[in-house]
Tab-separated table of N, CA and C in Angstrom:
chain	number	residue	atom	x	y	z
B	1	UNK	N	-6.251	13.312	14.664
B	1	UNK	CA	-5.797	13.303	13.276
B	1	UNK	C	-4.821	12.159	13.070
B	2	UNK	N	-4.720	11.538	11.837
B	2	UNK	CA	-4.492	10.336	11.507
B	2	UNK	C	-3.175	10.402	10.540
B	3	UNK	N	-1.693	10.452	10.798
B	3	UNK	CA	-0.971	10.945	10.402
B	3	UNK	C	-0.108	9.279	9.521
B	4	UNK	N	-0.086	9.306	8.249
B	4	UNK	CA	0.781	8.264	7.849
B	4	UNK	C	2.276	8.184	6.953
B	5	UNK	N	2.911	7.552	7.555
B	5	UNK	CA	4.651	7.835	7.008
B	5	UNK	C	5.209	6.398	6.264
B	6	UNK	N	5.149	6.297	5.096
B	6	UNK	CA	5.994	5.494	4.148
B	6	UNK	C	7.329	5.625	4.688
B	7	UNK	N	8.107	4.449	4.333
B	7	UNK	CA	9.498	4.024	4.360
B	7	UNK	C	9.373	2.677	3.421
B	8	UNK	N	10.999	2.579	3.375
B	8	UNK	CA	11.426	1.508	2.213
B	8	UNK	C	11.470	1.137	0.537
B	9	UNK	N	10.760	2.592	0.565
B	9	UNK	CA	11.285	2.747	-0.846
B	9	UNK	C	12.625	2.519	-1.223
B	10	UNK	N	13.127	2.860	-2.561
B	10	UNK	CA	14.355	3.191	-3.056
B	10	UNK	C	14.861	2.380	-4.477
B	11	UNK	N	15.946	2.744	-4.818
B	11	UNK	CA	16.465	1.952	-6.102
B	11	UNK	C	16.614	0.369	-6.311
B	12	UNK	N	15.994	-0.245	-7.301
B	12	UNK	CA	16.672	-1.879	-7.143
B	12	UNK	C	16.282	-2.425	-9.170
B	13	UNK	N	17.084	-3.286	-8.941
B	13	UNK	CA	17.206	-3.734	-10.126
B	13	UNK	C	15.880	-4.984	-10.317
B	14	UNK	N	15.587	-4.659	-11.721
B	14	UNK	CA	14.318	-5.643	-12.022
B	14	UNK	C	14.703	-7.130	-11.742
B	15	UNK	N	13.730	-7.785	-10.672
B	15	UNK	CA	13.645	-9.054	-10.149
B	15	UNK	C	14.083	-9.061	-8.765
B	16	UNK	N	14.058	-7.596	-8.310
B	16	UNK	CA	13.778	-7.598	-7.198
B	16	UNK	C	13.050	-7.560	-6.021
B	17	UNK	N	13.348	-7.028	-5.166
B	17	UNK	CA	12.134	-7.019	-3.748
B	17	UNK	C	12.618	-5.691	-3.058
B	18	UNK	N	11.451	-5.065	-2.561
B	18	UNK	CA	11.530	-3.807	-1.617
B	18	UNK	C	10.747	-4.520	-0.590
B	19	UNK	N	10.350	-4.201	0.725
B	19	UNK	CA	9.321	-4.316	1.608
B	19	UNK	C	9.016	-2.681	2.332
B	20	UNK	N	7.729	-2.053	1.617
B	20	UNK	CA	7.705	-1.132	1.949
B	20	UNK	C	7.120	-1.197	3.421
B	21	UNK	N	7.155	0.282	4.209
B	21	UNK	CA	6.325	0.391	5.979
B	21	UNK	C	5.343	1.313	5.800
B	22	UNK	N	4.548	1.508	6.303
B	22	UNK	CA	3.320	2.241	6.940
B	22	UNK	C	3.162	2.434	8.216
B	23	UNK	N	3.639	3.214	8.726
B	23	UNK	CA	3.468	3.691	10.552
B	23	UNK	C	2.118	4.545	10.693
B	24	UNK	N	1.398	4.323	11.799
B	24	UNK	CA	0.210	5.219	11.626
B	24	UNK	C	0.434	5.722	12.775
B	25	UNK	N	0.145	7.035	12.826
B	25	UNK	CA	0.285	7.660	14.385
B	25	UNK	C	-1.177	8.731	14.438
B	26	UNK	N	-1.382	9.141	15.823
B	26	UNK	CA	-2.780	9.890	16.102
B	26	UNK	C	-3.721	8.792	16.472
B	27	UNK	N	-3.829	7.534	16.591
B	27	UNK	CA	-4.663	6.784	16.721
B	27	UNK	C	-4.652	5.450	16.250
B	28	UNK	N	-5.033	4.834	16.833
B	28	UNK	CA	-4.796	2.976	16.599
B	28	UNK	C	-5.980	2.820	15.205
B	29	UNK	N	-5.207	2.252	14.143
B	29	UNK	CA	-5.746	2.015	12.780
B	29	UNK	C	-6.163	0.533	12.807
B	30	UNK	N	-6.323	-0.025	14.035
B	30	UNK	CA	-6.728	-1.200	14.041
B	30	UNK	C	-8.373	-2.276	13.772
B	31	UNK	N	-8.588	-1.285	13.350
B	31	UNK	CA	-10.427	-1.711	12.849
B	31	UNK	C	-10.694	-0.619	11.656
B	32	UNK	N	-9.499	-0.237	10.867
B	32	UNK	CA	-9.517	-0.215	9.448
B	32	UNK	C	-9.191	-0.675	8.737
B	33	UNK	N	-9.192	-0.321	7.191
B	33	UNK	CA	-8.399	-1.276	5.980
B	33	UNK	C	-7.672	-0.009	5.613
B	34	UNK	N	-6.484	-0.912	4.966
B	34	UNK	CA	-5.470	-0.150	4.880
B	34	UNK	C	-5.251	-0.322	3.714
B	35	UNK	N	-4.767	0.391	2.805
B	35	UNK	CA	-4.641	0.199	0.997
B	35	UNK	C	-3.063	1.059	0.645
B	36	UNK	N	-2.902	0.265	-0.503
B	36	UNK	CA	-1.418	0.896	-1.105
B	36	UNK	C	-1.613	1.086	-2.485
B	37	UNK	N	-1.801	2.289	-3.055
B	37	UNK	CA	-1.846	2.784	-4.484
B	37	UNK	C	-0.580	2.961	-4.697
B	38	UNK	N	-0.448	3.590	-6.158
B	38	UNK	CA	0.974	3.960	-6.660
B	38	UNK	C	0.536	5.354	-7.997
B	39	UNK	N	1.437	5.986	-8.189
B	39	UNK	CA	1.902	7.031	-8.737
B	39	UNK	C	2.524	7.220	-9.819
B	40	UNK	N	2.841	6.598	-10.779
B	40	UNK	CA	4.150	7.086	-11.885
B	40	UNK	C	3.408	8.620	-12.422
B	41	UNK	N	4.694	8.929	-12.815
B	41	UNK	CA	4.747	10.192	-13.854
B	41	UNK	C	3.604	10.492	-15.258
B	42	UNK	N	3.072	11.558	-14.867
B	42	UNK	CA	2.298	11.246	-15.944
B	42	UNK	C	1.151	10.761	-15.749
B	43	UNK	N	0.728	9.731	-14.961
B	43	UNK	CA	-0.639	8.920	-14.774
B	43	UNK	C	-1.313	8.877	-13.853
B	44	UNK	N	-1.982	8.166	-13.409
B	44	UNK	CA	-3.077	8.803	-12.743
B	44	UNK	C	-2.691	7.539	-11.343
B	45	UNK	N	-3.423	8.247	-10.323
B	45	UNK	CA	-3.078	7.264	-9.323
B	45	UNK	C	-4.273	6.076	-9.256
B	46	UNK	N	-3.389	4.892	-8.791
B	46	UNK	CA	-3.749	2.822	-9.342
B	46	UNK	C	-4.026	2.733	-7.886
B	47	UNK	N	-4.722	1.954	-7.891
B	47	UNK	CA	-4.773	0.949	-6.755
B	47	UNK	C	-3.924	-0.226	-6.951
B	48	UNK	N	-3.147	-0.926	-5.757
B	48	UNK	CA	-2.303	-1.685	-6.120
B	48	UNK	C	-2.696	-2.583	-4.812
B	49	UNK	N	-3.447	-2.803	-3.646
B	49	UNK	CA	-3.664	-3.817	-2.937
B	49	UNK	C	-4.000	-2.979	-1.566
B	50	UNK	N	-4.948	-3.473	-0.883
B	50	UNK	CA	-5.453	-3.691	0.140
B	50	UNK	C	-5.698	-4.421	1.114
B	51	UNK	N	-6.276	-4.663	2.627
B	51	UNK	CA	-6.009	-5.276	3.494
B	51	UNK	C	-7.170	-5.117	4.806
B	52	UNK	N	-7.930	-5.924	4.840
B	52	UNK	CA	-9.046	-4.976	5.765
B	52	UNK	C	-8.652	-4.957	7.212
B	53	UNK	N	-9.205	-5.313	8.366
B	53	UNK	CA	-8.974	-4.624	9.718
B	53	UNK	C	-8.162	-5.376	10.292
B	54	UNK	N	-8.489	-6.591	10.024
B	54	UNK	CA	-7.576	-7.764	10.859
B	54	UNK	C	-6.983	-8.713	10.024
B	55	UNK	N	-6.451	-8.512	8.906
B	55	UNK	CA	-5.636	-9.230	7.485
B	55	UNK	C	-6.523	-10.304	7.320
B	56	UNK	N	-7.094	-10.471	7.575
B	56	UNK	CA	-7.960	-11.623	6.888
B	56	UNK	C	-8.814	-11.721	5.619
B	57	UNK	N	-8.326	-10.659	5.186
B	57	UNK	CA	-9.093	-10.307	3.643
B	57	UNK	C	-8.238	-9.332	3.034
B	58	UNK	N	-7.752	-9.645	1.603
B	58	UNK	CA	-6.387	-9.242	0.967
B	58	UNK	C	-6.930	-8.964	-0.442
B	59	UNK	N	-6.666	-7.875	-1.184
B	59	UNK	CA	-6.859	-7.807	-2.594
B	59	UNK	C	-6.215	-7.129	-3.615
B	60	UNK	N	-5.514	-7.356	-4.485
B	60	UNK	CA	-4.415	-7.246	-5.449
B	60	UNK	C	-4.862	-6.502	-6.630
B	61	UNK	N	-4.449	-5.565	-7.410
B	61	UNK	CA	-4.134	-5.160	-8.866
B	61	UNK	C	-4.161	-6.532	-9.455
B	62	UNK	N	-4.546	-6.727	-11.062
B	62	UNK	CA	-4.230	-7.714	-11.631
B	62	UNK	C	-2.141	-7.652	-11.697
B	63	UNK	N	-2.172	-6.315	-12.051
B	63	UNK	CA	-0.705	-6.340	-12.481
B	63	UNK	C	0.856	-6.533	-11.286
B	64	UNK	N	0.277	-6.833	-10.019
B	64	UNK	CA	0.614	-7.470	-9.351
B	64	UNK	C	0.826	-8.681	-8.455
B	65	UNK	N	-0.557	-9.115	-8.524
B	65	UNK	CA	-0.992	-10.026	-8.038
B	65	UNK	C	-0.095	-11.323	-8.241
B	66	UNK	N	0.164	-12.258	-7.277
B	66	UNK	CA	0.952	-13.125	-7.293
B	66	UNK	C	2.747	-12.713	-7.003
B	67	UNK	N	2.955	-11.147	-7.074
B	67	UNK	CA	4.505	-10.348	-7.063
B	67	UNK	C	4.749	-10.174	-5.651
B	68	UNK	N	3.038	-9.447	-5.364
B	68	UNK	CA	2.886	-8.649	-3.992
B	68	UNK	C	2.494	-8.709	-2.972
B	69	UNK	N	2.588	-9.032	-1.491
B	69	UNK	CA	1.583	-9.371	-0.284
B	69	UNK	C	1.543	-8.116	0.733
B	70	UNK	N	0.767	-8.042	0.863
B	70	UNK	CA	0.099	-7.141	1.653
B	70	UNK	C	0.128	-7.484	3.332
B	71	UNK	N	0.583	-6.881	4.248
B	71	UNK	CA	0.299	-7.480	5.787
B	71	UNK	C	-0.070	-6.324	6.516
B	72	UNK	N	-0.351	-6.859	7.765
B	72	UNK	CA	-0.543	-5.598	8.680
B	72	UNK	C	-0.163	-6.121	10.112
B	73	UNK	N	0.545	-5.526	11.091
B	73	UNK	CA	0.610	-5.885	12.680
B	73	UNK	C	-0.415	-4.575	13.209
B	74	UNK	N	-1.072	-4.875	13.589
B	74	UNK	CA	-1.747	-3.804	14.360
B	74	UNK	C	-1.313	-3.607	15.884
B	75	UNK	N	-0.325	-4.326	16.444
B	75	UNK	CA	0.349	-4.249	17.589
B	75	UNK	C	1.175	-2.722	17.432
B	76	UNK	N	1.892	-2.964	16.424
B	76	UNK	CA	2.337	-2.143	15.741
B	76	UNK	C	1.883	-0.690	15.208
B	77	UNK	N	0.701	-1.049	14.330
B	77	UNK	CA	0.185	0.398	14.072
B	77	UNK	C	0.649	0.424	12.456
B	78	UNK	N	0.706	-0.786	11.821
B	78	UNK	CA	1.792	-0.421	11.103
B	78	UNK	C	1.189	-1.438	9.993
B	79	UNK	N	1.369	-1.066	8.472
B	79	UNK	CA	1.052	-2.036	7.336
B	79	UNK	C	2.367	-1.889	6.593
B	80	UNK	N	2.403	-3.371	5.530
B	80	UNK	CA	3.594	-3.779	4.936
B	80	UNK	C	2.591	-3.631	3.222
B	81	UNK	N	3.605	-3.159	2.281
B	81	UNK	CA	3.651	-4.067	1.354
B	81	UNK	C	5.250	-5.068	0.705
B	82	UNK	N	4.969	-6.082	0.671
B	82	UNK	CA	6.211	-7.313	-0.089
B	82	UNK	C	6.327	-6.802	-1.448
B	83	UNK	N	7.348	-6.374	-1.899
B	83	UNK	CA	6.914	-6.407	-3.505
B	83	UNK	C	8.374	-7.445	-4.121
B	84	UNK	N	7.633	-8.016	-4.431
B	84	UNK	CA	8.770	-9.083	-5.197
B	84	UNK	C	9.202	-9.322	-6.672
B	85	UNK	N	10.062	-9.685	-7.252
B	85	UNK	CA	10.335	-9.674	-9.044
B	85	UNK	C	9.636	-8.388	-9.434
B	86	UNK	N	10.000	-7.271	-9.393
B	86	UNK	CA	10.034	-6.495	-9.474
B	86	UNK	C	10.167	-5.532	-11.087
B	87	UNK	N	9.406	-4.926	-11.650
B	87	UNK	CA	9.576	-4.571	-13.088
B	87	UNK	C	9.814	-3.504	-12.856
B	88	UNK	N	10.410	-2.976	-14.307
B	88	UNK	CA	10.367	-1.533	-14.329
B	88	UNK	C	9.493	-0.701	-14.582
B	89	UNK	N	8.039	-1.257	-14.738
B	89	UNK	CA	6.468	-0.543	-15.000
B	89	UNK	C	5.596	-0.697	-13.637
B	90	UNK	N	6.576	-0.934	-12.541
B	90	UNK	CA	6.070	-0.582	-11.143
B	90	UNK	C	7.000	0.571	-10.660
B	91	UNK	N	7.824	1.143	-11.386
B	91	UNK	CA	8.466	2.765	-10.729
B	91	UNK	C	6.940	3.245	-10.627
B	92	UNK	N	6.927	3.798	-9.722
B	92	UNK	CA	6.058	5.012	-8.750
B	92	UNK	C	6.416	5.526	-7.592
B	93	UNK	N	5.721	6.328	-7.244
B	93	UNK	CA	5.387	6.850	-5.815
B	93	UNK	C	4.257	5.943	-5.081
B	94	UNK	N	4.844	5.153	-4.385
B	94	UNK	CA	3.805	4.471	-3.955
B	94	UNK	C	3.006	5.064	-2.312
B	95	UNK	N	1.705	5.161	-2.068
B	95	UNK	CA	1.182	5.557	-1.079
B	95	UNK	C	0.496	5.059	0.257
B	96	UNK	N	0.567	4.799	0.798
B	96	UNK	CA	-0.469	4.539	2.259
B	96	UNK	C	-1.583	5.485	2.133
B	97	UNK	N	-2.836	4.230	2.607
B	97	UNK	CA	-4.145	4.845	2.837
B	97	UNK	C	-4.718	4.255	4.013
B	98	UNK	N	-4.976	4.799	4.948
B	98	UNK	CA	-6.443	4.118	5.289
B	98	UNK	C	-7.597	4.500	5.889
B	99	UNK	N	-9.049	3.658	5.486
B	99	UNK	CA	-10.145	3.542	5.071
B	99	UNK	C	-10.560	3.530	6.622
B	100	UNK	N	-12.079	4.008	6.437
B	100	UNK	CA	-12.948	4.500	7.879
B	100	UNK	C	-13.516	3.164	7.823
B	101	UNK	N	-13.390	2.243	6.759
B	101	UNK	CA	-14.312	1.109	6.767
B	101	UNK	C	-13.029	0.154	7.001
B	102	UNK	N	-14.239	-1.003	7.735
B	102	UNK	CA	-13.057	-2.292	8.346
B	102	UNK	C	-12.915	-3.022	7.144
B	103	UNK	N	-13.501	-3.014	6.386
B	103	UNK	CA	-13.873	-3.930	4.849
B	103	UNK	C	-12.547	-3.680	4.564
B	104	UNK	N	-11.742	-4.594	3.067
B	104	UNK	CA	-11.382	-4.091	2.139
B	104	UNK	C	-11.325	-3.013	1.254
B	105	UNK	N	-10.794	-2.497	0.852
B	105	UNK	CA	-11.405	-0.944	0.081
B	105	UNK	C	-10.788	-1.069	-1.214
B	106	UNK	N	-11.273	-0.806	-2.639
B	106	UNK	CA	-10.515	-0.744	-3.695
B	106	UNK	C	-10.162	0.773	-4.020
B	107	UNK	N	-11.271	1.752	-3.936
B	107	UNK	CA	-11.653	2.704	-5.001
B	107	UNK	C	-10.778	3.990	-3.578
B	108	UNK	N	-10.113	4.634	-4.574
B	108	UNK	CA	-8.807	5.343	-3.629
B	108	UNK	C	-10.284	6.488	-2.837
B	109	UNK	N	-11.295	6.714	-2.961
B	109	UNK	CA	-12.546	7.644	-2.395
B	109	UNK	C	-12.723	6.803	-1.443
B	110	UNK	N	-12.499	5.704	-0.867
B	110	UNK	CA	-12.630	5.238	0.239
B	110	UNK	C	-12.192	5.572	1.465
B	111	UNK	N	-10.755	5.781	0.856
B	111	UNK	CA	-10.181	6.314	1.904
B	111	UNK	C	-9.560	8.180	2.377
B	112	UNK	N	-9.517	7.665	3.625
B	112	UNK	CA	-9.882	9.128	4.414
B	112	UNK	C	-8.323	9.968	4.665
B	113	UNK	N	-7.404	8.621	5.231
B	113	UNK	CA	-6.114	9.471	5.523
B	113	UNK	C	-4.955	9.040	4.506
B	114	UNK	N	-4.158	9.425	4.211
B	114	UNK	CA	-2.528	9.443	3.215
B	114	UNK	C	-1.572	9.743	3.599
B	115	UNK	N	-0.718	8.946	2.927
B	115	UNK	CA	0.625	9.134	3.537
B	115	UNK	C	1.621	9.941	1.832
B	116	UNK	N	2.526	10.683	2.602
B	116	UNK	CA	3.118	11.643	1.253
B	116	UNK	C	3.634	10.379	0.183
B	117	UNK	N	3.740	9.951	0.778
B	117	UNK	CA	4.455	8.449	-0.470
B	117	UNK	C	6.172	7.948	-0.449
B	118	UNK	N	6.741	7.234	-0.625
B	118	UNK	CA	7.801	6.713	-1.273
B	118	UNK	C	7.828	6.112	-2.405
B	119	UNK	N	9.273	6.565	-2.874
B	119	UNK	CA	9.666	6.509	-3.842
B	119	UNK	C	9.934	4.878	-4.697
B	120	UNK	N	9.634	4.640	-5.579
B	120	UNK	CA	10.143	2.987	-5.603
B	120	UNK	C	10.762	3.536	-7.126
B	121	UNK	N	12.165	2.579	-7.709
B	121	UNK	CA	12.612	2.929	-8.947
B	121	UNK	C	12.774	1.609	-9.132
B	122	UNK	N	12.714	1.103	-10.525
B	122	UNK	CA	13.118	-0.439	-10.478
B	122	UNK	C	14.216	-0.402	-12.377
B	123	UNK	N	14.916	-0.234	-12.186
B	123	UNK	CA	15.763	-0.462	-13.383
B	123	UNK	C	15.815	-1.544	-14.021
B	124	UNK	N	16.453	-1.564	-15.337
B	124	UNK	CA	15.446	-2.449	-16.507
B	124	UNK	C	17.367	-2.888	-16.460
């Protein structure tokens, strides 16, 4: 079983940066893709970027794209998201996923395991 734990959430003022973590434990996630959705109140859960097995293929939300980078160490076990300039219409719960497929993954049915989420707040 494929257990995943967010860190690095927390409070920051708009035009900022968080760098969230993804630890994967139960098994080496290293010939999957790994994806980061998000959560606000109210709405439905987004896809916000992905990463397939060996980072060599990266794919963004429009409404981030160019803010956010996506990485992964698989030495590690472990995926990043960068989030940079930072708005206040990216507060969510943001999540860890990852996918049985080495591909990229957009569509959150791709993926198999989740992580409970962290928190991100970004004040205006």
């Amino acid at each position: 079983q494929v257990h995943l734990v967010e860190s690095g959430g927390g409070l920051v003022q708009a035009g900022g940066s968080l760098r969230l973590s993804c630890v994967a434990s139960g098994r080496s996630l290293s010939a999957n893709a790994m994806g980061w959705f998000r959560q606000a109140p109210g709405k439905e859960r987004e896809f916000v970027a992905t990463i397939n097995w060996n980072g060599g293929s990266t794919w963004f939300a429009d409404s981030v794209k160019g803010r956010f980078t996506i990485s992964r160490d698989n030495t590690k076990n472990t995926a990043y998201l960068q989030m940079n300039n930072l708005r206040p219409e990216d507060t969510a719960v943001y999540l860890c996923a990852a996918s049985s497929r080495y591909a990229s993954a957009l569509a959150s049915r791709l993926y198999d395991y989740w992580g409970q989420g962290t928190q991100v707040t970004v004040s205006s």
